[in-house]
C-alpha positions as CSV (number, residue, x, y, z in Angstrom):
1,M,-3.3,-15.0,0.7
2,D,-6.0,-15.1,-2.1
3,K,-7.8,-12.2,-0.5
4,V,-4.7,-10.1,-0.4
5,M,-3.8,-10.7,-4.0
6,R,-7.4,-10.0,-5.1
7,L,-7.6,-6.7,-3.2
8,A,-4.1,-5.8,-4.4
9,S,-5.1,-6.1,-8.0
10,E,-8.4,-4.2,-7.7
11,K,-6.8,-0.8,-8.2
12,G,-3.4,0.4,-9.5
13,V,-2.2,1.5,-6.0
14,V,-3.3,-0.4,-2.9
15,I,-2.1,0.3,0.7
16,F,-2.9,-2.2,3.5
17,T,-3.0,-0.2,6.7
18,K,-4.2,-0.1,10.3
19,S,-6.3,2.9,11.4
20,S,-4.0,3.7,14.3
21,C,-0.7,3.5,12.3
22,C,1.1,6.8,11.9
23,L,3.5,5.4,9.3
24,C,0.5,4.2,7.3
25,Y,-0.9,7.8,7.4
26,A,2.4,9.2,6.3
27,V,2.7,6.9,3.3
28,N,-0.9,7.6,2.3
29,I,-0.2,11.4,2.4
30,L,2.9,10.9,0.3
31,F,0.9,9.2,-2.4
32,K,-1.8,11.9,-2.3
33,E,0.9,14.6,-2.6
34,L,2.3,12.7,-5.6
35,G,-1.2,12.9,-7.3
36,V,-2.3,9.3,-6.6
37,R,-5.4,8.3,-4.8
38,P,-4.7,4.8,-3.5
39,M,-7.2,2.3,-2.4
40,V,-6.7,2.0,1.4
41,H,-7.6,-1.3,3.1
42,E,-7.6,-1.0,6.9
43,I,-6.9,-4.5,8.1
44,D,-7.9,-3.7,11.7
45,Q,-11.4,-3.1,10.3
46,D,-11.6,-6.4,8.4
47,P,-12.8,-9.5,10.2
48,E,-10.0,-11.4,8.4
49,G,-7.4,-8.9,9.4
50,R,-5.1,-11.3,11.3
51,E,-5.0,-13.6,8.3
52,I,-4.3,-10.7,6.0
53,E,-1.5,-9.5,8.2
54,K,0.1,-13.0,8.2
55,A,-0.3,-13.2,4.4
56,L,1.5,-9.9,3.9
57,L,4.4,-11.1,6.0
58,R,4.6,-14.4,4.0
59,L,4.7,-12.3,0.8
60,G,7.9,-10.7,2.1
61,C,6.7,-7.4,3.5
62,S,9.2,-6.3,6.2
63,A,6.3,-5.0,8.4
64,P,2.7,-6.0,7.9
65,V,1.6,-2.4,7.5
66,P,1.8,-0.3,5.6
67,A,2.1,-2.8,2.7
68,V,2.1,-1.0,-0.6
69,F,1.1,-2.7,-3.9
70,I,1.7,-0.8,-7.2
71,G,0.3,-2.5,-10.3
72,G,-0.6,-5.6,-8.3
73,K,3.1,-6.1,-7.2
74,L,4.2,-5.7,-3.6
75,R,6.6,-2.8,-3.4
76,G,7.1,-3.0,0.4
77,S,6.5,-1.1,3.6
78,T,7.6,2.4,4.7
79,N,11.4,1.9,4.3
80,E,11.1,0.5,0.8
81,I,8.6,3.2,-0.3
82,M,10.7,6.0,1.1
83,S,13.8,4.6,-0.6
84,L,12.0,4.5,-3.9
85,H,10.8,8.0,-3.4
86,L,14.2,9.4,-2.4
87,S,15.8,7.7,-5.5
88,G,13.2,9.2,-7.8
89,S,11.9,5.7,-8.8
90,L,8.6,6.0,-7.0
91,T,7.3,8.8,-9.3
92,H,8.1,6.7,-12.4
93,L,6.2,3.7,-10.9
94,L,3.2,5.9,-10.1
95,K,3.0,7.8,-13.4
96,P,0.2,5.6,-14.8
97,Y,-1.9,6.0,-11.7
98,Q,-1.6,9.8,-11.2
99,S,-4.8,11.7,-11.5
100,L,-5.2,14.1,-14.3
101,S,-6.4,16.8,-12.0
102,S,-3.1,17.1,-10.1
């Protein structure tokens, strides 16, 4: 759990993913289209991946990946992120992290 929270606070937007997950890819592309370059941590490439996956579930993520943290706070997986996006709330949350070049 400590590693998850440390990684989640390293950058404004952090996405825990698996390299073979199509939903992870879709969420990552959404953020890039919204002008945000998230830190992506592929848990299947991490020797502690299983422990990270369990920690994400304990934190309340509905699915272990993608797990999206914005400002160090868990915002959820694909369903929660898409709901925020469709309601217009995601753009507001991401405003401080959008790159100036977009």
